[in-house]
N, C-alpha and C. Protein backbone atom coordinates (compact mmCIF):
# COMPACT_ATOMS: atom_id res chain seq x y z
N MET A 1 -16.46 -14.33 13.03
CA MET A 1 -15.03 -14.35 13.36
C MET A 1 -14.47 -12.93 13.37
N THR A 2 -13.51 -12.70 14.20
CA THR A 2 -12.94 -11.38 14.35
C THR A 2 -11.91 -11.10 13.25
N VAL A 3 -12.06 -9.93 12.63
CA VAL A 3 -11.07 -9.50 11.65
C VAL A 3 -9.80 -9.08 12.38
N ARG A 4 -8.66 -9.50 11.87
CA ARG A 4 -7.41 -9.07 12.47
C ARG A 4 -6.44 -8.59 11.40
N ILE A 5 -5.51 -7.78 11.86
CA ILE A 5 -4.47 -7.22 10.99
C ILE A 5 -3.13 -7.78 11.44
N GLU A 6 -2.40 -8.39 10.52
CA GLU A 6 -1.08 -8.93 10.83
C GLU A 6 -0.04 -8.23 9.96
N ARG A 7 1.13 -8.01 10.55
CA ARG A 7 2.23 -7.39 9.82
C ARG A 7 3.37 -8.38 9.68
N LEU A 8 3.86 -8.52 8.46
CA LEU A 8 5.05 -9.30 8.17
C LEU A 8 6.08 -8.35 7.57
N VAL A 9 7.30 -8.35 8.06
CA VAL A 9 8.36 -7.50 7.53
C VAL A 9 9.27 -8.35 6.66
N THR A 10 9.44 -7.92 5.41
CA THR A 10 10.33 -8.63 4.48
C THR A 10 11.43 -7.69 4.03
N SER A 11 12.55 -8.26 3.61
CA SER A 11 13.72 -7.47 3.21
C SER A 11 14.06 -7.72 1.75
N GLY A 12 14.52 -6.66 1.09
CA GLY A 12 14.93 -6.79 -0.30
C GLY A 12 15.53 -5.49 -0.79
N GLN A 13 15.29 -5.18 -2.06
CA GLN A 13 15.86 -3.98 -2.64
C GLN A 13 14.81 -3.20 -3.43
N PHE A 14 14.96 -1.88 -3.38
CA PHE A 14 14.16 -0.97 -4.20
C PHE A 14 15.06 -0.40 -5.27
N SER A 15 14.61 -0.47 -6.53
CA SER A 15 15.41 0.03 -7.65
C SER A 15 14.56 0.94 -8.52
N LEU A 16 15.12 2.11 -8.86
CA LEU A 16 14.46 3.03 -9.77
C LEU A 16 15.48 4.07 -10.22
N ASP A 17 15.33 4.50 -11.47
CA ASP A 17 16.19 5.57 -12.01
C ASP A 17 17.67 5.23 -11.91
N GLY A 18 18.01 3.96 -12.02
CA GLY A 18 19.41 3.55 -12.02
C GLY A 18 20.03 3.35 -10.66
N GLY A 19 19.28 3.58 -9.58
CA GLY A 19 19.80 3.38 -8.23
C GLY A 19 19.13 2.19 -7.56
N THR A 20 19.81 1.60 -6.59
CA THR A 20 19.27 0.47 -5.83
C THR A 20 19.58 0.67 -4.36
N TRP A 21 18.56 0.41 -3.51
CA TRP A 21 18.69 0.61 -2.07
C TRP A 21 18.14 -0.61 -1.33
N ASP A 22 18.80 -1.00 -0.25
CA ASP A 22 18.27 -2.06 0.61
C ASP A 22 17.10 -1.50 1.42
N VAL A 23 16.01 -2.27 1.48
CA VAL A 23 14.81 -1.79 2.18
C VAL A 23 14.17 -2.94 2.96
N GLU A 24 13.40 -2.55 3.97
CA GLU A 24 12.50 -3.46 4.65
C GLU A 24 11.08 -2.97 4.43
N ASN A 25 10.20 -3.88 4.07
CA ASN A 25 8.82 -3.53 3.73
C ASN A 25 7.84 -4.18 4.70
N ASN A 26 6.76 -3.47 4.95
CA ASN A 26 5.65 -4.05 5.69
C ASN A 26 4.69 -4.72 4.71
N VAL A 27 4.42 -5.98 4.96
CA VAL A 27 3.38 -6.71 4.24
C VAL A 27 2.21 -6.87 5.21
N TRP A 28 1.03 -6.40 4.83
CA TRP A 28 -0.13 -6.45 5.71
C TRP A 28 -1.07 -7.56 5.28
N ILE A 29 -1.50 -8.36 6.25
CA ILE A 29 -2.43 -9.46 6.01
C ILE A 29 -3.69 -9.14 6.81
N VAL A 30 -4.82 -9.04 6.12
CA VAL A 30 -6.08 -8.62 6.74
C VAL A 30 -7.13 -9.69 6.50
N GLY A 31 -7.76 -10.14 7.58
CA GLY A 31 -8.82 -11.13 7.44
C GLY A 31 -9.08 -11.88 8.72
N ASP A 32 -9.61 -13.10 8.59
CA ASP A 32 -9.90 -13.89 9.77
C ASP A 32 -9.23 -15.26 9.65
N GLU A 33 -9.79 -16.26 10.31
CA GLU A 33 -9.16 -17.58 10.33
C GLU A 33 -9.33 -18.35 9.03
N ARG A 34 -10.23 -17.85 8.16
CA ARG A 34 -10.51 -18.60 6.94
C ARG A 34 -10.07 -17.89 5.66
N GLU A 35 -10.10 -16.56 5.67
CA GLU A 35 -9.93 -15.81 4.43
C GLU A 35 -9.18 -14.51 4.71
N VAL A 36 -8.24 -14.15 3.83
CA VAL A 36 -7.45 -12.93 4.01
C VAL A 36 -7.17 -12.28 2.67
N ILE A 37 -6.75 -11.02 2.73
CA ILE A 37 -6.09 -10.36 1.60
C ILE A 37 -4.69 -9.97 2.05
N VAL A 38 -3.80 -9.80 1.09
CA VAL A 38 -2.45 -9.29 1.34
C VAL A 38 -2.34 -7.91 0.70
N ILE A 39 -1.84 -6.96 1.47
CA ILE A 39 -1.56 -5.63 0.95
C ILE A 39 -0.05 -5.51 0.77
N ASP A 40 0.39 -5.40 -0.47
CA ASP A 40 1.79 -5.24 -0.88
C ASP A 40 2.62 -6.52 -0.66
N ALA A 41 2.71 -7.30 -1.71
CA ALA A 41 3.48 -8.55 -1.67
C ALA A 41 4.94 -8.25 -1.97
N ALA A 42 5.70 -8.01 -0.90
CA ALA A 42 7.08 -7.52 -1.03
C ALA A 42 8.09 -8.64 -0.83
N HIS A 43 8.94 -8.83 -1.81
CA HIS A 43 10.23 -9.54 -1.72
C HIS A 43 10.18 -11.06 -1.59
N ASP A 44 9.28 -11.62 -0.80
CA ASP A 44 9.42 -13.03 -0.42
C ASP A 44 8.06 -13.73 -0.46
N ALA A 45 7.71 -14.27 -1.62
CA ALA A 45 6.40 -14.90 -1.79
C ALA A 45 6.21 -16.08 -0.84
N GLU A 46 7.27 -16.87 -0.63
CA GLU A 46 7.12 -18.05 0.22
C GLU A 46 6.89 -17.66 1.68
N ALA A 47 7.58 -16.62 2.16
CA ALA A 47 7.36 -16.17 3.53
C ALA A 47 5.94 -15.64 3.71
N ILE A 48 5.44 -14.93 2.72
CA ILE A 48 4.07 -14.42 2.80
C ILE A 48 3.08 -15.58 2.78
N ALA A 49 3.31 -16.54 1.91
CA ALA A 49 2.43 -17.71 1.84
C ALA A 49 2.42 -18.47 3.17
N ARG A 50 3.58 -18.57 3.81
CA ARG A 50 3.63 -19.23 5.12
C ARG A 50 2.82 -18.46 6.16
N ALA A 51 2.88 -17.13 6.09
CA ALA A 51 2.11 -16.32 7.04
C ALA A 51 0.60 -16.45 6.80
N VAL A 52 0.22 -16.56 5.54
CA VAL A 52 -1.19 -16.79 5.20
C VAL A 52 -1.63 -18.16 5.70
N ASP A 53 -0.73 -19.12 5.62
CA ASP A 53 -0.94 -20.48 6.10
C ASP A 53 -2.06 -21.16 5.30
N ASP A 54 -3.00 -21.79 5.98
CA ASP A 54 -4.01 -22.54 5.24
C ASP A 54 -5.26 -21.71 4.95
N ARG A 55 -5.19 -20.40 5.18
CA ARG A 55 -6.33 -19.54 4.87
C ARG A 55 -6.40 -19.26 3.37
N ARG A 56 -7.58 -18.93 2.90
CA ARG A 56 -7.76 -18.60 1.49
C ARG A 56 -7.32 -17.16 1.25
N LEU A 57 -6.38 -16.98 0.35
CA LEU A 57 -5.94 -15.63 -0.03
C LEU A 57 -6.73 -15.21 -1.25
N THR A 58 -7.61 -14.22 -1.07
CA THR A 58 -8.51 -13.84 -2.15
C THR A 58 -7.93 -12.78 -3.07
N ALA A 59 -7.07 -11.90 -2.53
CA ALA A 59 -6.56 -10.80 -3.35
C ALA A 59 -5.21 -10.33 -2.83
N ILE A 60 -4.38 -9.90 -3.77
CA ILE A 60 -3.11 -9.23 -3.48
C ILE A 60 -3.31 -7.79 -3.95
N VAL A 61 -3.42 -6.88 -3.01
CA VAL A 61 -3.73 -5.49 -3.34
C VAL A 61 -2.44 -4.68 -3.27
N CYS A 62 -2.12 -3.98 -4.34
CA CYS A 62 -0.86 -3.23 -4.44
C CYS A 62 -1.16 -1.75 -4.18
N THR A 63 -0.52 -1.17 -3.17
CA THR A 63 -0.74 0.26 -2.92
C THR A 63 -0.12 1.12 -4.00
N HIS A 64 0.92 0.61 -4.65
CA HIS A 64 1.53 1.26 -5.82
C HIS A 64 2.50 0.25 -6.43
N ALA A 65 3.13 0.63 -7.53
CA ALA A 65 3.88 -0.36 -8.30
C ALA A 65 5.38 -0.18 -8.28
N HIS A 66 5.93 0.47 -7.25
CA HIS A 66 7.39 0.41 -7.09
C HIS A 66 7.79 -1.05 -6.85
N ASN A 67 8.93 -1.41 -7.37
CA ASN A 67 9.27 -2.85 -7.41
C ASN A 67 9.28 -3.50 -6.03
N ASP A 68 9.66 -2.74 -5.00
CA ASP A 68 9.76 -3.36 -3.67
C ASP A 68 8.40 -3.69 -3.07
N HIS A 69 7.32 -3.17 -3.64
CA HIS A 69 5.98 -3.48 -3.15
C HIS A 69 5.28 -4.56 -3.99
N ILE A 70 5.81 -4.86 -5.16
CA ILE A 70 5.12 -5.79 -6.07
C ILE A 70 5.99 -6.94 -6.54
N ASP A 71 7.29 -6.98 -6.14
CA ASP A 71 8.19 -7.96 -6.76
C ASP A 71 7.76 -9.40 -6.51
N ALA A 72 7.10 -9.67 -5.37
CA ALA A 72 6.68 -11.05 -5.07
C ALA A 72 5.24 -11.34 -5.47
N ALA A 73 4.54 -10.36 -6.03
CA ALA A 73 3.11 -10.54 -6.29
C ALA A 73 2.81 -11.67 -7.28
N PRO A 74 3.44 -11.73 -8.44
CA PRO A 74 3.11 -12.84 -9.35
C PRO A 74 3.40 -14.22 -8.76
N ALA A 75 4.53 -14.35 -8.06
CA ALA A 75 4.85 -15.65 -7.47
C ALA A 75 3.85 -16.01 -6.38
N LEU A 76 3.42 -15.03 -5.59
CA LEU A 76 2.42 -15.30 -4.56
C LEU A 76 1.08 -15.67 -5.18
N ALA A 77 0.72 -14.99 -6.26
CA ALA A 77 -0.51 -15.34 -6.97
C ALA A 77 -0.44 -16.77 -7.51
N GLU A 78 0.72 -17.14 -8.01
CA GLU A 78 0.91 -18.50 -8.54
C GLU A 78 0.78 -19.54 -7.43
N LEU A 79 1.31 -19.22 -6.27
CA LEU A 79 1.26 -20.16 -5.14
C LEU A 79 -0.15 -20.32 -4.58
N THR A 80 -0.94 -19.26 -4.63
CA THR A 80 -2.20 -19.24 -3.89
C THR A 80 -3.46 -19.15 -4.74
N GLY A 81 -3.31 -18.76 -6.01
CA GLY A 81 -4.49 -18.56 -6.85
C GLY A 81 -5.16 -17.21 -6.66
N ALA A 82 -4.55 -16.32 -5.86
CA ALA A 82 -5.14 -14.99 -5.62
C ALA A 82 -5.02 -14.10 -6.85
N THR A 83 -5.90 -13.12 -6.94
CA THR A 83 -5.83 -12.13 -8.01
C THR A 83 -5.02 -10.93 -7.54
N ILE A 84 -4.35 -10.28 -8.48
CA ILE A 84 -3.53 -9.10 -8.20
C ILE A 84 -4.30 -7.85 -8.64
N TRP A 85 -4.39 -6.88 -7.71
CA TRP A 85 -5.11 -5.63 -7.96
C TRP A 85 -4.13 -4.46 -7.94
N LEU A 86 -4.27 -3.56 -8.94
CA LEU A 86 -3.41 -2.38 -9.03
C LEU A 86 -4.18 -1.27 -9.73
N HIS A 87 -3.95 -0.03 -9.31
CA HIS A 87 -4.56 1.11 -10.02
C HIS A 87 -3.92 1.24 -11.41
N ALA A 88 -4.75 1.48 -12.41
CA ALA A 88 -4.27 1.49 -13.79
C ALA A 88 -3.22 2.56 -14.06
N ASP A 89 -3.23 3.65 -13.29
CA ASP A 89 -2.25 4.72 -13.51
C ASP A 89 -0.82 4.27 -13.18
N ASP A 90 -0.69 3.15 -12.48
CA ASP A 90 0.65 2.65 -12.15
C ASP A 90 1.12 1.53 -13.07
N LEU A 91 0.40 1.27 -14.14
CA LEU A 91 0.84 0.22 -15.06
C LEU A 91 2.22 0.47 -15.66
N PRO A 92 2.59 1.72 -16.01
CA PRO A 92 3.95 1.93 -16.52
C PRO A 92 5.03 1.50 -15.52
N LEU A 93 4.82 1.79 -14.24
CA LEU A 93 5.77 1.34 -13.21
C LEU A 93 5.74 -0.17 -13.06
N TRP A 94 4.56 -0.75 -13.05
CA TRP A 94 4.43 -2.21 -12.93
C TRP A 94 5.24 -2.91 -14.01
N ARG A 95 5.14 -2.40 -15.22
CA ARG A 95 5.78 -3.08 -16.36
C ARG A 95 7.30 -2.99 -16.32
N LEU A 96 7.84 -2.05 -15.54
CA LEU A 96 9.30 -2.03 -15.35
C LEU A 96 9.77 -3.28 -14.61
N THR A 97 8.93 -3.81 -13.72
CA THR A 97 9.28 -4.99 -12.92
C THR A 97 8.74 -6.27 -13.53
N HIS A 98 7.52 -6.22 -14.04
CA HIS A 98 6.85 -7.42 -14.56
C HIS A 98 6.35 -7.17 -15.99
N PRO A 99 7.26 -7.11 -16.96
CA PRO A 99 6.81 -6.81 -18.33
C PRO A 99 5.94 -7.89 -18.95
N ASP A 100 6.00 -9.10 -18.43
CA ASP A 100 5.27 -10.21 -19.05
C ASP A 100 4.06 -10.67 -18.24
N ARG A 101 3.69 -9.93 -17.20
CA ARG A 101 2.56 -10.34 -16.36
C ARG A 101 1.78 -9.11 -15.92
N GLU A 102 0.57 -8.95 -16.45
CA GLU A 102 -0.26 -7.82 -16.08
C GLU A 102 -1.00 -8.12 -14.77
N PRO A 103 -1.38 -7.09 -14.01
CA PRO A 103 -2.29 -7.32 -12.88
C PRO A 103 -3.62 -7.90 -13.39
N ASP A 104 -4.33 -8.55 -12.51
CA ASP A 104 -5.59 -9.18 -12.90
C ASP A 104 -6.75 -8.19 -12.91
N ARG A 105 -6.73 -7.25 -11.99
CA ARG A 105 -7.83 -6.29 -11.86
C ARG A 105 -7.26 -4.90 -11.59
N HIS A 106 -8.07 -3.89 -11.92
CA HIS A 106 -7.65 -2.51 -11.70
C HIS A 106 -8.43 -1.90 -10.54
N LEU A 107 -7.71 -1.33 -9.60
CA LEU A 107 -8.33 -0.61 -8.48
C LEU A 107 -8.92 0.70 -8.98
N VAL A 108 -10.07 1.07 -8.43
CA VAL A 108 -10.75 2.30 -8.81
C VAL A 108 -11.09 3.08 -7.54
N ASP A 109 -10.87 4.37 -7.58
CA ASP A 109 -11.17 5.21 -6.42
C ASP A 109 -12.61 5.00 -5.97
N GLY A 110 -12.79 4.77 -4.69
CA GLY A 110 -14.12 4.61 -4.11
C GLY A 110 -14.62 3.19 -4.03
N GLN A 111 -13.99 2.27 -4.73
CA GLN A 111 -14.46 0.89 -4.65
C GLN A 111 -14.15 0.32 -3.27
N VAL A 112 -14.93 -0.68 -2.88
CA VAL A 112 -14.74 -1.32 -1.58
C VAL A 112 -14.30 -2.76 -1.81
N ILE A 113 -13.20 -3.13 -1.19
CA ILE A 113 -12.70 -4.50 -1.25
C ILE A 113 -13.14 -5.19 0.04
N GLU A 114 -13.95 -6.23 -0.12
CA GLU A 114 -14.50 -6.93 1.03
C GLU A 114 -13.76 -8.25 1.23
N THR A 115 -13.40 -8.53 2.47
CA THR A 115 -12.86 -9.83 2.80
C THR A 115 -13.07 -10.11 4.28
N ALA A 116 -13.66 -11.24 4.58
CA ALA A 116 -13.74 -11.73 5.95
C ALA A 116 -14.21 -10.67 6.94
N GLY A 117 -15.19 -9.88 6.54
CA GLY A 117 -15.73 -8.87 7.44
C GLY A 117 -15.06 -7.52 7.37
N ALA A 118 -13.95 -7.41 6.66
CA ALA A 118 -13.29 -6.12 6.46
C ALA A 118 -13.83 -5.47 5.19
N ASP A 119 -13.99 -4.16 5.24
CA ASP A 119 -14.45 -3.39 4.07
C ASP A 119 -13.45 -2.27 3.83
N LEU A 120 -12.55 -2.47 2.87
CA LEU A 120 -11.47 -1.54 2.60
C LEU A 120 -11.85 -0.66 1.42
N THR A 121 -12.00 0.64 1.68
CA THR A 121 -12.33 1.59 0.62
C THR A 121 -11.03 2.09 -0.02
N VAL A 122 -11.00 2.06 -1.34
CA VAL A 122 -9.84 2.50 -2.10
C VAL A 122 -9.87 4.03 -2.21
N LEU A 123 -8.80 4.66 -1.74
CA LEU A 123 -8.62 6.11 -1.88
C LEU A 123 -7.44 6.33 -2.82
N HIS A 124 -7.71 6.90 -3.99
CA HIS A 124 -6.61 7.19 -4.92
C HIS A 124 -5.84 8.38 -4.39
N THR A 125 -4.56 8.17 -4.10
CA THR A 125 -3.72 9.21 -3.48
C THR A 125 -2.42 9.37 -4.27
N PRO A 126 -2.49 9.91 -5.47
CA PRO A 126 -1.27 10.03 -6.29
C PRO A 126 -0.27 10.99 -5.67
N GLY A 127 0.96 10.90 -6.15
CA GLY A 127 2.03 11.78 -5.69
C GLY A 127 3.33 11.01 -5.55
N HIS A 128 3.35 10.00 -4.69
CA HIS A 128 4.51 9.12 -4.60
C HIS A 128 4.62 8.31 -5.89
N ALA A 129 3.48 7.92 -6.41
CA ALA A 129 3.37 7.26 -7.71
C ALA A 129 2.01 7.65 -8.29
N PRO A 130 1.85 7.62 -9.61
CA PRO A 130 0.59 8.10 -10.21
C PRO A 130 -0.63 7.31 -9.76
N GLY A 131 -0.45 6.01 -9.56
CA GLY A 131 -1.57 5.15 -9.18
C GLY A 131 -1.55 4.75 -7.73
N ALA A 132 -0.86 5.50 -6.89
CA ALA A 132 -0.81 5.16 -5.46
C ALA A 132 -2.21 5.22 -4.86
N VAL A 133 -2.50 4.26 -4.00
CA VAL A 133 -3.78 4.23 -3.29
C VAL A 133 -3.53 3.99 -1.81
N CYS A 134 -4.49 4.42 -1.00
CA CYS A 134 -4.58 4.03 0.40
C CYS A 134 -5.87 3.24 0.57
N LEU A 135 -5.91 2.42 1.60
CA LEU A 135 -7.07 1.55 1.84
C LEU A 135 -7.58 1.83 3.24
N TYR A 136 -8.83 2.31 3.33
CA TYR A 136 -9.38 2.76 4.60
C TYR A 136 -10.56 1.90 5.02
N ASP A 137 -10.52 1.42 6.26
CA ASP A 137 -11.63 0.67 6.83
C ASP A 137 -12.05 1.33 8.14
N PRO A 138 -13.17 2.06 8.15
CA PRO A 138 -13.60 2.72 9.38
C PRO A 138 -13.90 1.73 10.50
N GLY A 139 -14.36 0.52 10.13
CA GLY A 139 -14.64 -0.48 11.15
C GLY A 139 -13.39 -0.93 11.89
N LEU A 140 -12.28 -1.00 11.17
CA LEU A 140 -11.01 -1.34 11.79
C LEU A 140 -10.30 -0.13 12.38
N GLY A 141 -10.79 1.04 12.02
CA GLY A 141 -10.13 2.27 12.49
C GLY A 141 -8.73 2.41 11.96
N ALA A 142 -8.54 1.99 10.70
CA ALA A 142 -7.18 1.95 10.15
C ALA A 142 -7.19 2.33 8.68
N VAL A 143 -6.08 2.94 8.25
CA VAL A 143 -5.84 3.21 6.84
C VAL A 143 -4.45 2.70 6.50
N PHE A 144 -4.38 1.90 5.44
CA PHE A 144 -3.11 1.37 4.93
C PHE A 144 -2.61 2.35 3.88
N THR A 145 -1.48 3.00 4.16
CA THR A 145 -1.08 4.14 3.33
C THR A 145 0.05 3.84 2.35
N GLY A 146 0.55 2.60 2.31
CA GLY A 146 1.66 2.34 1.40
C GLY A 146 2.80 3.32 1.66
N ASP A 147 3.23 4.01 0.61
CA ASP A 147 4.30 5.00 0.76
C ASP A 147 3.78 6.42 0.60
N THR A 148 2.47 6.63 0.79
CA THR A 148 1.92 7.98 0.70
C THR A 148 2.17 8.77 1.98
N LEU A 149 1.98 8.14 3.14
CA LEU A 149 2.15 8.83 4.41
C LEU A 149 2.87 7.92 5.39
N PHE A 150 3.91 8.47 6.04
CA PHE A 150 4.68 7.75 7.04
C PHE A 150 4.61 8.48 8.38
N GLN A 151 5.18 7.86 9.38
CA GLN A 151 5.40 8.55 10.65
C GLN A 151 6.41 9.67 10.38
N GLY A 152 5.96 10.91 10.47
CA GLY A 152 6.86 12.03 10.26
C GLY A 152 6.72 12.75 8.94
N GLY A 153 5.88 12.27 8.04
CA GLY A 153 5.69 13.02 6.82
C GLY A 153 5.32 12.20 5.61
N PRO A 154 5.23 12.85 4.45
CA PRO A 154 4.82 12.16 3.22
C PRO A 154 5.92 11.29 2.65
N GLY A 155 5.52 10.41 1.74
CA GLY A 155 6.48 9.58 1.02
C GLY A 155 7.36 10.41 0.10
N ALA A 156 8.44 9.78 -0.33
CA ALA A 156 9.42 10.46 -1.18
C ALA A 156 8.83 10.81 -2.54
N THR A 157 9.29 11.96 -3.09
CA THR A 157 8.82 12.38 -4.41
C THR A 157 9.98 12.86 -5.28
N GLY A 158 11.17 12.34 -5.03
CA GLY A 158 12.33 12.84 -5.76
C GLY A 158 12.70 12.05 -7.00
N ARG A 159 11.88 11.04 -7.34
CA ARG A 159 12.25 10.18 -8.47
C ARG A 159 11.16 10.19 -9.53
N SER A 160 11.40 9.45 -10.61
CA SER A 160 10.46 9.42 -11.72
C SER A 160 9.05 9.02 -11.26
N PHE A 161 8.07 9.56 -11.95
CA PHE A 161 6.65 9.25 -11.74
C PHE A 161 6.09 9.84 -10.45
N SER A 162 6.87 10.69 -9.74
CA SER A 162 6.38 11.24 -8.48
C SER A 162 6.31 12.78 -8.57
N HIS A 163 5.53 13.38 -7.64
CA HIS A 163 5.31 14.82 -7.71
C HIS A 163 4.91 15.33 -6.33
N PHE A 164 5.72 16.23 -5.77
CA PHE A 164 5.52 16.67 -4.38
C PHE A 164 4.20 17.40 -4.16
N PRO A 165 3.84 18.42 -4.94
CA PRO A 165 2.56 19.09 -4.69
C PRO A 165 1.37 18.13 -4.76
N THR A 166 1.47 17.11 -5.62
CA THR A 166 0.36 16.16 -5.76
C THR A 166 0.20 15.31 -4.51
N ILE A 167 1.32 14.83 -3.94
CA ILE A 167 1.20 14.01 -2.73
C ILE A 167 0.68 14.85 -1.57
N ILE A 168 1.06 16.12 -1.51
CA ILE A 168 0.55 17.00 -0.45
C ILE A 168 -0.96 17.17 -0.60
N ASP A 169 -1.43 17.38 -1.84
CA ASP A 169 -2.88 17.47 -2.06
C ASP A 169 -3.59 16.19 -1.65
N SER A 170 -3.00 15.05 -2.00
CA SER A 170 -3.62 13.76 -1.66
C SER A 170 -3.75 13.59 -0.16
N ILE A 171 -2.69 13.90 0.56
CA ILE A 171 -2.70 13.73 2.02
C ILE A 171 -3.71 14.69 2.65
N ARG A 172 -3.69 15.94 2.19
CA ARG A 172 -4.60 16.94 2.78
C ARG A 172 -6.07 16.58 2.51
N ASP A 173 -6.37 16.19 1.26
CA ASP A 173 -7.77 16.02 0.85
C ASP A 173 -8.33 14.64 1.17
N ARG A 174 -7.47 13.63 1.20
CA ARG A 174 -7.99 12.27 1.35
C ARG A 174 -7.68 11.64 2.71
N LEU A 175 -6.58 12.06 3.37
CA LEU A 175 -6.17 11.41 4.61
C LEU A 175 -6.43 12.27 5.85
N LEU A 176 -6.13 13.57 5.77
CA LEU A 176 -6.34 14.41 6.95
C LEU A 176 -7.82 14.60 7.27
N THR A 177 -8.69 14.21 6.35
CA THR A 177 -10.13 14.26 6.61
C THR A 177 -10.63 13.05 7.39
N LEU A 178 -9.78 12.04 7.60
CA LEU A 178 -10.18 10.86 8.37
C LEU A 178 -10.14 11.18 9.86
N PRO A 179 -10.85 10.41 10.68
CA PRO A 179 -10.83 10.67 12.13
C PRO A 179 -9.41 10.65 12.68
N PRO A 180 -9.09 11.54 13.62
CA PRO A 180 -7.71 11.66 14.11
C PRO A 180 -7.18 10.40 14.76
N GLU A 181 -8.07 9.57 15.32
CA GLU A 181 -7.61 8.35 15.97
C GLU A 181 -7.31 7.22 14.99
N THR A 182 -7.54 7.45 13.69
CA THR A 182 -7.31 6.41 12.68
C THR A 182 -5.85 5.98 12.68
N LYS A 183 -5.62 4.67 12.79
CA LYS A 183 -4.26 4.13 12.73
C LYS A 183 -3.75 4.21 11.29
N VAL A 184 -2.52 4.68 11.13
CA VAL A 184 -1.87 4.77 9.82
C VAL A 184 -0.86 3.62 9.74
N LEU A 185 -1.18 2.64 8.90
CA LEU A 185 -0.36 1.45 8.76
C LEU A 185 0.42 1.57 7.45
N THR A 186 1.72 1.74 7.57
CA THR A 186 2.55 2.24 6.48
C THR A 186 3.26 1.11 5.72
N GLY A 187 3.83 1.49 4.57
CA GLY A 187 4.56 0.52 3.76
C GLY A 187 5.94 0.18 4.29
N HIS A 188 6.50 1.06 5.09
CA HIS A 188 7.80 0.85 5.73
C HIS A 188 7.74 1.45 7.12
N GLY A 189 8.45 0.88 8.06
CA GLY A 189 8.59 1.50 9.37
C GLY A 189 7.39 1.30 10.27
N GLU A 190 7.33 2.15 11.31
CA GLU A 190 6.32 1.99 12.35
C GLU A 190 5.04 2.73 12.02
N SER A 191 3.98 2.27 12.66
CA SER A 191 2.67 2.87 12.45
C SER A 191 2.55 4.19 13.21
N THR A 192 1.52 4.95 12.86
CA THR A 192 1.24 6.22 13.53
C THR A 192 -0.27 6.42 13.49
N THR A 193 -0.73 7.63 13.73
CA THR A 193 -2.16 7.94 13.60
C THR A 193 -2.31 9.24 12.81
N ILE A 194 -3.51 9.42 12.26
CA ILE A 194 -3.79 10.66 11.54
C ILE A 194 -3.60 11.86 12.47
N GLY A 195 -4.08 11.74 13.71
CA GLY A 195 -3.97 12.85 14.65
C GLY A 195 -2.54 13.22 14.97
N ASP A 196 -1.68 12.19 15.07
CA ASP A 196 -0.27 12.47 15.36
C ASP A 196 0.43 13.13 14.19
N GLU A 197 0.01 12.81 12.97
CA GLU A 197 0.70 13.34 11.79
C GLU A 197 0.16 14.70 11.35
N ALA A 198 -1.07 15.01 11.69
CA ALA A 198 -1.68 16.25 11.19
C ALA A 198 -0.87 17.50 11.50
N PRO A 199 -0.35 17.69 12.72
CA PRO A 199 0.42 18.92 12.98
C PRO A 199 1.68 19.03 12.12
N HIS A 200 2.38 17.89 11.92
CA HIS A 200 3.57 17.92 11.07
C HIS A 200 3.20 18.24 9.62
N LEU A 201 2.06 17.73 9.21
CA LEU A 201 1.69 17.89 7.82
C LEU A 201 1.32 19.32 7.47
N GLU A 202 0.89 20.09 8.45
CA GLU A 202 0.63 21.50 8.16
C GLU A 202 1.89 22.17 7.62
N GLU A 203 3.04 21.80 8.18
CA GLU A 203 4.30 22.36 7.71
C GLU A 203 4.63 21.86 6.31
N TRP A 204 4.36 20.57 6.05
CA TRP A 204 4.61 20.03 4.72
C TRP A 204 3.69 20.69 3.69
N ILE A 205 2.45 20.97 4.08
CA ILE A 205 1.51 21.62 3.15
C ILE A 205 2.02 23.00 2.79
N LYS A 206 2.56 23.72 3.74
CA LYS A 206 3.14 25.04 3.44
C LYS A 206 4.28 24.92 2.43
N ARG A 207 5.08 23.87 2.56
CA ARG A 207 6.18 23.68 1.62
C ARG A 207 5.67 23.31 0.22
N GLY A 208 4.51 22.66 0.19
CA GLY A 208 4.01 22.14 -1.09
C GLY A 208 3.36 23.21 -1.94
N HIS A 209 3.02 24.37 -1.34
CA HIS A 209 2.29 25.40 -2.11
C HIS A 209 2.86 26.77 -1.82
């Protein structure tokens, strides 16, 4: 069966450091007709479950633990029986949103998450958050970047748990080394490619050092 990538956009709020903002998030569903994973269970567990439909949801993979990317994860896990995966460095952020429910498994740099013919390699890319990760599948020609890299530049680093020079290092060392035609599937907004972002990022790298 052919692996496919589906995008669901959900709406809600992002809250940190005493501020709250309305946001729209990309929820990515990767798999085939029988089995899928969800990348970033944002805002609406029931809408995500409907998009998964009658397929088996094996894992809910969190690119990082800002509330707008994880707020629906426990409810979706309850609905589907899926396990929740998060990098351990983001547990302090996770606990701000879900103090009574730990993730089921910890993501580790270099591990491969397999589902329905997709092989997603975990790239630890701190900066936007300490435990931020990207998920790269060369077979799909795509990298899921969460809030590490967007169309037009890196993710925000102006709030707690974030650090601008670190995100610049992550993008330079872990993402710009990918093939230029690699699709960049982001946590918010429209997709781009590594090749399209590389020229802009040279300017960001200069600012970072």
